[in-house]
Coordinates of C-alpha atoms in Angstrom, one line a residue:
X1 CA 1.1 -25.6 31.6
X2 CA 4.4 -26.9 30.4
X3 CA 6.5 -24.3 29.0
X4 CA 9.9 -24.9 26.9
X5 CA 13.6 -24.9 28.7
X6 CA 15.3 -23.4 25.4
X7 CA 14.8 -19.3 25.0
X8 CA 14.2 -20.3 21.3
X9 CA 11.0 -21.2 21.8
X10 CA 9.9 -19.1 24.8
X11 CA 10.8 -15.8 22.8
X12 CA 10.1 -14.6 19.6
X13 CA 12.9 -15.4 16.8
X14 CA 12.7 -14.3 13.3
X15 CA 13.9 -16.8 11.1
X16 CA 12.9 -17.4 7.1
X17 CA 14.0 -20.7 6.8
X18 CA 11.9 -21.6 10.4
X19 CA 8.9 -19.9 9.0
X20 CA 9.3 -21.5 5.3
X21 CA 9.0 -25.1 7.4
X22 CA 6.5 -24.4 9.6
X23 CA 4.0 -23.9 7.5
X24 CA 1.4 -26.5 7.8
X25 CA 0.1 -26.3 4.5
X26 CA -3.1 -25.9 5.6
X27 CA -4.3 -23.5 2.9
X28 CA -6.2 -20.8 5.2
X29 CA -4.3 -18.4 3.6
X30 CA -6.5 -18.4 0.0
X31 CA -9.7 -18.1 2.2
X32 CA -11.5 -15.3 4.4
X33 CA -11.8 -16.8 8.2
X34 CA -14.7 -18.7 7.6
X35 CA -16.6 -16.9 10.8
X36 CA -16.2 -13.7 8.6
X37 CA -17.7 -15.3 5.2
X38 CA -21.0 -13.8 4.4
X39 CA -20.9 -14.3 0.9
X40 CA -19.7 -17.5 -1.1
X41 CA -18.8 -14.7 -4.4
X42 CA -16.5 -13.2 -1.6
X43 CA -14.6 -15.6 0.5
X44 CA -11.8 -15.6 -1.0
X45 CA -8.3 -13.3 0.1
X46 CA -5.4 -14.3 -2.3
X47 CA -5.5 -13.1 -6.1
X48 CA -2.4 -15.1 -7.3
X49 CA -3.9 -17.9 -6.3
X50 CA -7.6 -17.6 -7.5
X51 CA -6.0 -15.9 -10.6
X52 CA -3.3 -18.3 -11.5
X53 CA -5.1 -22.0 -10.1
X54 CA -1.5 -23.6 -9.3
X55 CA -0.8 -23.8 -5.8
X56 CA 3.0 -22.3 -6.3
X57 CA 1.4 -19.3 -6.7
X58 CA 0.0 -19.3 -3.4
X59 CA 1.5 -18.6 0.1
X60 CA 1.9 -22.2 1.2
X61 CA 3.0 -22.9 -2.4
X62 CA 5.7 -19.9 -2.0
X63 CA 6.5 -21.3 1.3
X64 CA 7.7 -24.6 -0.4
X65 CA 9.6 -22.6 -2.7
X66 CA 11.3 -20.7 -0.6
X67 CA 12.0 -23.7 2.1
X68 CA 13.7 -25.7 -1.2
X69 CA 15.7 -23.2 -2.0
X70 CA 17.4 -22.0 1.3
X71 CA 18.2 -25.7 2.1
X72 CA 19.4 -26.5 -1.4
X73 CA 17.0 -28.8 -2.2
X74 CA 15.9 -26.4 -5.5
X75 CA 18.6 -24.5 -7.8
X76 CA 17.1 -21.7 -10.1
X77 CA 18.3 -23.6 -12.9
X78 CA 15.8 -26.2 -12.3
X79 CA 13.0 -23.8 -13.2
X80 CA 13.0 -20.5 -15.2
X81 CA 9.6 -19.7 -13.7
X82 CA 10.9 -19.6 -9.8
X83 CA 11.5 -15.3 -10.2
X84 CA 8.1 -15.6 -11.7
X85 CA 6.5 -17.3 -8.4
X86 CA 7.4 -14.8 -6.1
X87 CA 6.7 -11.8 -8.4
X88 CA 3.3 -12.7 -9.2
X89 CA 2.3 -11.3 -6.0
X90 CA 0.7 -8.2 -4.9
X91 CA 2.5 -8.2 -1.1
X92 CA -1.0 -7.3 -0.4
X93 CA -0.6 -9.3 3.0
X94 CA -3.8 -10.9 2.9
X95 CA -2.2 -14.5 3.3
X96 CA -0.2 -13.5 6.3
X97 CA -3.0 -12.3 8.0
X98 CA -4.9 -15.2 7.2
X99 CA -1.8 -17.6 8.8
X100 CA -1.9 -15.4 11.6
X101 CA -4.7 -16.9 12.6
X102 CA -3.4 -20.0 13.1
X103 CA 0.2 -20.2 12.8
X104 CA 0.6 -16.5 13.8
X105 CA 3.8 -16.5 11.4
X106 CA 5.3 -14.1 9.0
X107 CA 4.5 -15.6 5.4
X108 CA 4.8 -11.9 3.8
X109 CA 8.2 -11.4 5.0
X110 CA 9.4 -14.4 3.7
X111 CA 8.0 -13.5 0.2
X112 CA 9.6 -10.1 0.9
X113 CA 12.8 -11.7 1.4
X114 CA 13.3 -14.1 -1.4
X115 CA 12.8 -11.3 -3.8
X116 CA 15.5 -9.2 -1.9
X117 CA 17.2 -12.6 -2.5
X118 CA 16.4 -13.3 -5.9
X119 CA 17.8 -9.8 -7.1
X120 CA 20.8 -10.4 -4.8
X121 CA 21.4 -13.8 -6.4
X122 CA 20.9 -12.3 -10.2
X123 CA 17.3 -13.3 -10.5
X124 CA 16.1 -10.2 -11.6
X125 CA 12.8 -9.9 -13.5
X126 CA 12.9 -8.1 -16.7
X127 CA 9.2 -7.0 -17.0
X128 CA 10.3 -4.6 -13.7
X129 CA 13.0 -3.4 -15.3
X130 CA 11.6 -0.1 -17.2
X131 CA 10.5 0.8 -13.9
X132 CA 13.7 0.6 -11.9
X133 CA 15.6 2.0 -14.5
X134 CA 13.1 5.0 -14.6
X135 CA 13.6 5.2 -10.5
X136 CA 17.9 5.2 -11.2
X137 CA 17.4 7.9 -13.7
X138 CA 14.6 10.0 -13.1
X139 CA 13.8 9.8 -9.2
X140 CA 10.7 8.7 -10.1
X141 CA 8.0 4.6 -10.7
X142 CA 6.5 6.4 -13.5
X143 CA 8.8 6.6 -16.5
X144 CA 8.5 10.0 -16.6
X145 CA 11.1 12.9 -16.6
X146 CA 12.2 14.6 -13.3
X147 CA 12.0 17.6 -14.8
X148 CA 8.1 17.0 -14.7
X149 CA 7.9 16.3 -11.0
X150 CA 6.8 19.3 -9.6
X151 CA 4.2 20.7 -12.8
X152 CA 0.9 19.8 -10.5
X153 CA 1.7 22.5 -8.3
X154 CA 2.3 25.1 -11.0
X155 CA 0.0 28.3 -10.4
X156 CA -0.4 27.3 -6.0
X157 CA 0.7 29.8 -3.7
X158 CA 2.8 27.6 -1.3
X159 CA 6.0 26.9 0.4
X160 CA 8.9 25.8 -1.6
X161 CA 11.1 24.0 0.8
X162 CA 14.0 23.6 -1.1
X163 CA 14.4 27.3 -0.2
X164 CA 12.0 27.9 2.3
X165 CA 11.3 26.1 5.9
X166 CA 8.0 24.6 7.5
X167 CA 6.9 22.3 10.5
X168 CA 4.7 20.1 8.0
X169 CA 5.7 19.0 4.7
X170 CA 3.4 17.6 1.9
X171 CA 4.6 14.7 -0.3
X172 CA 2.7 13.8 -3.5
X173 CA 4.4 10.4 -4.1
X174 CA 5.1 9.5 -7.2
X175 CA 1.8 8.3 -8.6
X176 CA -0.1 11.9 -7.8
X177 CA 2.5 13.7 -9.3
X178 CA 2.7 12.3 -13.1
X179 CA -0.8 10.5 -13.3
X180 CA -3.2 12.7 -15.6
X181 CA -6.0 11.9 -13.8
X182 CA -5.0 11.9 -10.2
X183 CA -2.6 15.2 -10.4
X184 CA -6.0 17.1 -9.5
X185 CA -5.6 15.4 -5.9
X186 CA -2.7 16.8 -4.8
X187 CA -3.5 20.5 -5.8
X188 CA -6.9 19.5 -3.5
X189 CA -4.8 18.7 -0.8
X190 CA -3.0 22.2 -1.0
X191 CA -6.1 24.0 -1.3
X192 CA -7.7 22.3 1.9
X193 CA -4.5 22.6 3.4
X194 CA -4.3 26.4 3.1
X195 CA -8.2 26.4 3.7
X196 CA -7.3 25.4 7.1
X197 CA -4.6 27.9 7.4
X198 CA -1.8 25.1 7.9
X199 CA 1.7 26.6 7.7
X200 CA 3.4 23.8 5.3
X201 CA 5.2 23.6 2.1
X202 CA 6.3 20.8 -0.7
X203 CA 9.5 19.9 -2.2
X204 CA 8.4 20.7 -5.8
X205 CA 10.5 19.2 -9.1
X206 CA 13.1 18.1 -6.0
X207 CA 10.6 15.8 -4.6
X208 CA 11.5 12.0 -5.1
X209 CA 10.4 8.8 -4.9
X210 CA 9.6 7.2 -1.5
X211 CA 11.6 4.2 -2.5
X212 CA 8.8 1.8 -1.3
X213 CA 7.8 0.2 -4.3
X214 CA 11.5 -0.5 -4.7
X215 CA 11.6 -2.3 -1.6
X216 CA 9.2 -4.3 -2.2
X217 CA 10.3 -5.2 -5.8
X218 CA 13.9 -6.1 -3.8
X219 CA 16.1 -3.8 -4.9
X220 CA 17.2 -2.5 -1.1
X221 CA 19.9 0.1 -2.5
X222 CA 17.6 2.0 -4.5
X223 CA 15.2 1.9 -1.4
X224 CA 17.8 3.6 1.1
X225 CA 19.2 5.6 -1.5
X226 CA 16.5 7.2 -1.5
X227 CA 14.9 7.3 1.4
X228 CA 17.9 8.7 3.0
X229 CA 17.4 11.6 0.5
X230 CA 14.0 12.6 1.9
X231 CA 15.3 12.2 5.7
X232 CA 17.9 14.4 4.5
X233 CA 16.0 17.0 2.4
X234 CA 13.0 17.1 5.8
X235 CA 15.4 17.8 8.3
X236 CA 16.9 21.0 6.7
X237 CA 13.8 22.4 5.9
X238 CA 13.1 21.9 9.8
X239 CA 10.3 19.4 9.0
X240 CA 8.6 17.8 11.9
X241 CA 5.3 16.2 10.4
X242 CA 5.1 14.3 6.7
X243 CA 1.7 14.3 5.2
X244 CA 0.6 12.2 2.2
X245 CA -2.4 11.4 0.1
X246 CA -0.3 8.2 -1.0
X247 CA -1.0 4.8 1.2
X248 CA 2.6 3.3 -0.5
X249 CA 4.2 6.6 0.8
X250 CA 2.3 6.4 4.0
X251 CA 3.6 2.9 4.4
X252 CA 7.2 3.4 3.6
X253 CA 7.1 6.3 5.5
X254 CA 5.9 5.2 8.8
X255 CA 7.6 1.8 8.6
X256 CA 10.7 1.7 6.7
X257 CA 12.3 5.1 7.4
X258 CA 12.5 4.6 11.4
X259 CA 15.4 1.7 10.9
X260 CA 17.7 4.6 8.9
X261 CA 16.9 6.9 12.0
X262 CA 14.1 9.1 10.2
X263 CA 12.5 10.7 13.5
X264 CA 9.2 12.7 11.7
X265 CA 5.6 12.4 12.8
X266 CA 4.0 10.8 9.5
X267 CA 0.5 11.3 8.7
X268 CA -1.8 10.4 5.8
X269 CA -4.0 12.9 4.9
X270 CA -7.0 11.6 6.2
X271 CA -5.1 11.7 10.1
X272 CA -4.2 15.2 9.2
X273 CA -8.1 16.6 7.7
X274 CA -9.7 14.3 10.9
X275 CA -7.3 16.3 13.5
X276 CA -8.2 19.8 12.0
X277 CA -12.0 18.5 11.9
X278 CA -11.5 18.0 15.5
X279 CA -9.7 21.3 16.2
X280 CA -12.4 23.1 14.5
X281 CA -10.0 24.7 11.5
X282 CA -12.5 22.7 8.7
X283 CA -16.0 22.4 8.9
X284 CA -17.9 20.2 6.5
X285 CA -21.3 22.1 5.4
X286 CA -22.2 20.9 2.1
X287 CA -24.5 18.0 1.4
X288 CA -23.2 15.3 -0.7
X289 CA -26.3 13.1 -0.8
X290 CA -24.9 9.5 -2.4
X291 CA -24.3 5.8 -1.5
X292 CA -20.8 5.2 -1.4
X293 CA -18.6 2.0 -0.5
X294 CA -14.8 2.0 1.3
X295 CA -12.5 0.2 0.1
X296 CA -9.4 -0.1 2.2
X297 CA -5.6 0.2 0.5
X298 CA -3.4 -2.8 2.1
X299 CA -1.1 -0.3 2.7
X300 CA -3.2 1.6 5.0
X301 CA -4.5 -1.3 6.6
X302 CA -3.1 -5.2 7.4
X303 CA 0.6 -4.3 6.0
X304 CA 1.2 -1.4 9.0
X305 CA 0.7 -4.4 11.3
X306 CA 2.9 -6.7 9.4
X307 CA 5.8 -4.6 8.3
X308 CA 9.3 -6.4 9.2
X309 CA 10.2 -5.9 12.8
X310 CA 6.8 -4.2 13.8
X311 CA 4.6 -7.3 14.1
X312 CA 4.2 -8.3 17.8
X313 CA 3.0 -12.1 17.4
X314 CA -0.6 -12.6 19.1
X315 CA -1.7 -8.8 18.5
X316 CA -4.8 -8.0 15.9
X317 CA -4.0 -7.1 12.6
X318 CA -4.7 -3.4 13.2
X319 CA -4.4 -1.1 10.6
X320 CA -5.8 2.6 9.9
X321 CA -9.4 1.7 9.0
X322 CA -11.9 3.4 11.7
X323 CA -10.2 7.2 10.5
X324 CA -11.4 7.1 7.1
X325 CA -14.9 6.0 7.9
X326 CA -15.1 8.6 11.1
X327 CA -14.3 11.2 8.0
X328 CA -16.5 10.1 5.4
X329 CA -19.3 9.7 8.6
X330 CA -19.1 13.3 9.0
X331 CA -19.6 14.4 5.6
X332 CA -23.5 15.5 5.0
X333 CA -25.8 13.4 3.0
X334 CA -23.5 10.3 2.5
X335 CA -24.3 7.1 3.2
X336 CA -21.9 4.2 3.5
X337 CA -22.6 0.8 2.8
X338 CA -19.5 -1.8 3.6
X339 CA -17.9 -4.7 1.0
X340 CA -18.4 -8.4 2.0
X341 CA -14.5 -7.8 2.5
X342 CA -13.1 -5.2 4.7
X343 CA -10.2 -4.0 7.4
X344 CA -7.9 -6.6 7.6
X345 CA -10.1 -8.8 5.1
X346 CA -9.6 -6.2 2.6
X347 CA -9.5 -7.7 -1.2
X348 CA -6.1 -5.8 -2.6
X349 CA -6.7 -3.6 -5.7
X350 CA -4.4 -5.5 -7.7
X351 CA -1.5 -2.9 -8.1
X352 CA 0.7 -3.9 -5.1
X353 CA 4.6 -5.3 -5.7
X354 CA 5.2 -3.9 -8.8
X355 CA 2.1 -6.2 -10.0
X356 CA 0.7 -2.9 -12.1
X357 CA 3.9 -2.8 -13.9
X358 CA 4.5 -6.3 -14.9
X359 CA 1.7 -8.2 -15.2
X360 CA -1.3 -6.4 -16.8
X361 CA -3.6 -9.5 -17.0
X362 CA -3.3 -10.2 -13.5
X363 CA -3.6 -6.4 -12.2
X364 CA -6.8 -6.1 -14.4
X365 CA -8.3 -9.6 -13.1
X366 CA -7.7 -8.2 -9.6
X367 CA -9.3 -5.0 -9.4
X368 CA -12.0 -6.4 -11.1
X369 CA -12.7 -8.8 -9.0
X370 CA -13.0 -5.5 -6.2
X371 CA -15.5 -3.2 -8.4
X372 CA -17.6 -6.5 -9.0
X373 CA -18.2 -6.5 -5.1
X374 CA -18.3 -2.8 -4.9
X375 CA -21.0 -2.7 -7.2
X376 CA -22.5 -5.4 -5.5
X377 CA -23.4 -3.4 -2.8
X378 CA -25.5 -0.7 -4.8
X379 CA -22.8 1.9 -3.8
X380 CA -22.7 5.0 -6.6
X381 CA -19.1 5.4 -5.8
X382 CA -16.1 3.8 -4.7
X383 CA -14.3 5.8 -2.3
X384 CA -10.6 4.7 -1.2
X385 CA -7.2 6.8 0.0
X386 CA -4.9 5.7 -1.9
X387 CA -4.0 6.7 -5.8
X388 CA -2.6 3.6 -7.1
X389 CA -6.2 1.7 -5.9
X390 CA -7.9 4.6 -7.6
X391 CA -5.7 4.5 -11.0
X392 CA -6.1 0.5 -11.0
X393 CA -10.0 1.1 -10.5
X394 CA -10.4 3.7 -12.9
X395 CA -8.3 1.2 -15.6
X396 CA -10.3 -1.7 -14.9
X397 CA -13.8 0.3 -14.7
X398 CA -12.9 1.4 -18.4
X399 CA -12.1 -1.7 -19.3
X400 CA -15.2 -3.5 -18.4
X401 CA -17.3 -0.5 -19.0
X402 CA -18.6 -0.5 -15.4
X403 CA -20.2 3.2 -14.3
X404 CA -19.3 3.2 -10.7
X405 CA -17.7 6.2 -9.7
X406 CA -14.4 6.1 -8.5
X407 CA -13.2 8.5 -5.9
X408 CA -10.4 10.0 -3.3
X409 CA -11.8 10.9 0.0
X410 CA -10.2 14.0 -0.3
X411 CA -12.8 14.6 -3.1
X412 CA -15.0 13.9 -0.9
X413 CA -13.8 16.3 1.6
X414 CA -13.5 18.6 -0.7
X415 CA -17.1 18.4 -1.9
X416 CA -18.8 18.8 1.9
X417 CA -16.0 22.1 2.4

């Protein structure tokens, strides 16, 4: 075996521009490894490009883009739609995974980067503009006042640790906390939580924003502004362990805050209720006798193996995917039946990279496309951990009138306590 002289090429080297050109153009990244196929309806992994049908909006075609403009070649005065090509993109990861494969590069990062670029550079999209300006004012994604953040805890008995102190703190994330529908999920959090007779406690109207969603939309000030907020606001309420319901939290959490020197144990809920299982503090007794299907957030899965400066080139695209169905497994009566698309082949919900807030059509078209195959499988439900999946289901379900039930897994949970 021959090996290189220069340490450029025996090593590891992160480099956009080296990325951008090495991709081969070989359009794996649209399609499901062919070995893992089972289902012509289903072999597809990127929405932008099965949504849009121009190859700039897929991976390879971002790569071009990105290549042209970091050597000059392409000035965003040629084109008013160049913002547009790397917006229109969930960051779901699916196309990096898929390169992985066979160029075992970093596609997403590079998308990642050109937007951190394109807002840098005075690209900035308008249609995620309302949102941003809501995160600068109000602490919070959801255009909604910060005086409001804390009202889906009003009436629980629990911790305020703004004045109080715990080991394990519970953050709703911006979604659970404003959404009408999902605020229910938080409060069931608490009440298993307590059930178990964990000492914890929540920041209340002083929670913020995670500052993920931010990140990914480019702004990087707004991201450690507040991120170094929450580090801040943990460590004097002598916080050891972060719990979420929230996959983007989760994320962000977990793989973002260790650069700014955030040193918590972070746990999504379903970690936290499969430890306490385990430890004997919650039993599940009830029956809940129905067919239900898993779908996996990107954020819990393929994107904790791809975030900047964690992938380790030649590893599997691990993510958390054997917890949640260990815990749904143990709940009475239920029956899970798996998508075409799973674990690292996971078809993305639709709402990732600010996709929920700027482009309707494509966020509708993209959840869609994920009930279609849930139903295919006969499941009742659809059962996922992460809110904005749910409140993108729940849209689209009304939308096209389909009757599958869409659900938490803490609902779940909470229906076997």
């Amino acid at each position: 075996m021959i090996l290189p002289v220069d340490d450029y090429y025996r090593k590891y080297n992160w480099d956009l521009k080296k990325v951008a050109w090495n991709c081969s153009r070989c359009s794996n990244c649209k399609w499901v490894d062919a070995w893992e196929v089972r289902d012509a309806r289903f072999a597809r992994i990127c929405p932008s490009s099965q949504f849009y049908l121009f190859d700039a909006y897929s991976c390879q075609g971002r790569m071009d883009t990105a290549l042209a403009l970091t050597t000059g070649k392409l000035k965003y005065e040629d084109s008013p739609a160049i913002p547009d090509i790397f917006n229109k993109c969930n960051l779901c990861g699916g196309c990096d995974a898929m390169c992985k494969r066979v160029q075992d590069m970093e596609p997403l990062r590079v998308i990642g980067e050109m937007r951190t670029r394109l807002v840098g550079d005075g690209q900035i999209s308008p249609l995620h503009m309302p949102v941003i300006e809501s995160l600068k004012k109000e602490d919070n994604m959801m255009m909604a006042k910060k005086a409001d953040r804390g009202a889906w805890a009003e009436g629980l008995e629990v911790k305020d640790l703004t004045r109080e102190s715990a080991e394990v703190v519970f953050h709703a994330g911006c979604r659970l906390s404003y959404d009408p529908e999902l605020r229910h999920l938080p409060r069931l959090a608490i009440s298993i939580l307590k059930k178990a007779g964990v000492d914890f406690g929540i920041m209340g109207k002083d929670e913020t924003c995670c500052g993920g969603r931010a990140q990914e939309m480019g702004y990087l000030g707004e991201f450690t502004k507040y991120a170094e907020n929450n580090i801040e606001a943990w460590k004097n309420a002598g916080v050891k362990t972060v719990v979420t319901a929230c996959a983007d939290g989760y994320y962000t959490f977990k793989r973002l805050y260790p650069a700014l020197r955030a040193n918590f144990e972070v746990c999504h809920i379903v970690e936290y209720l499969s430890r306490l299982l385990e430890t004997g503090r919650l039993k599940l007794t009830k029956a809940v006798p129905m067919t239900i299907t898993y779908h996996d957030p990107c954020h819990l899965g393929r994107r904790l193996a791809q975030a900047p400066g964690h992938y380790v080139p030649g590893a599997p695209i691990s993510g958390l995917y054997e917890e949640p169905r260990r815990l749904i497994k143990q709940i009475p009566g239920v029956r899970l039946t798996e998508m075409w698309r799973i674990k690292e082949y996971a078809w993305c919900c639709g709402a990732g990279g600010g996709v929920v807030d700027a482009y309707p059509d494509f966020n509708e078209f993209t959840a869609g496309e994920r009930l279609a195959e849930a139903r295919a499988t006969g499941a009742a439900a659809i059962v996922t951990a992460c809110p904005w999946c749910e409140h993108n289901f729940l849209d689209a379900a009304k939308a096209s009138g389909d009757k599958i039930e869409v659900l938490d897994i803490l609902e779940m949970v909470a229906r076997a306590l």
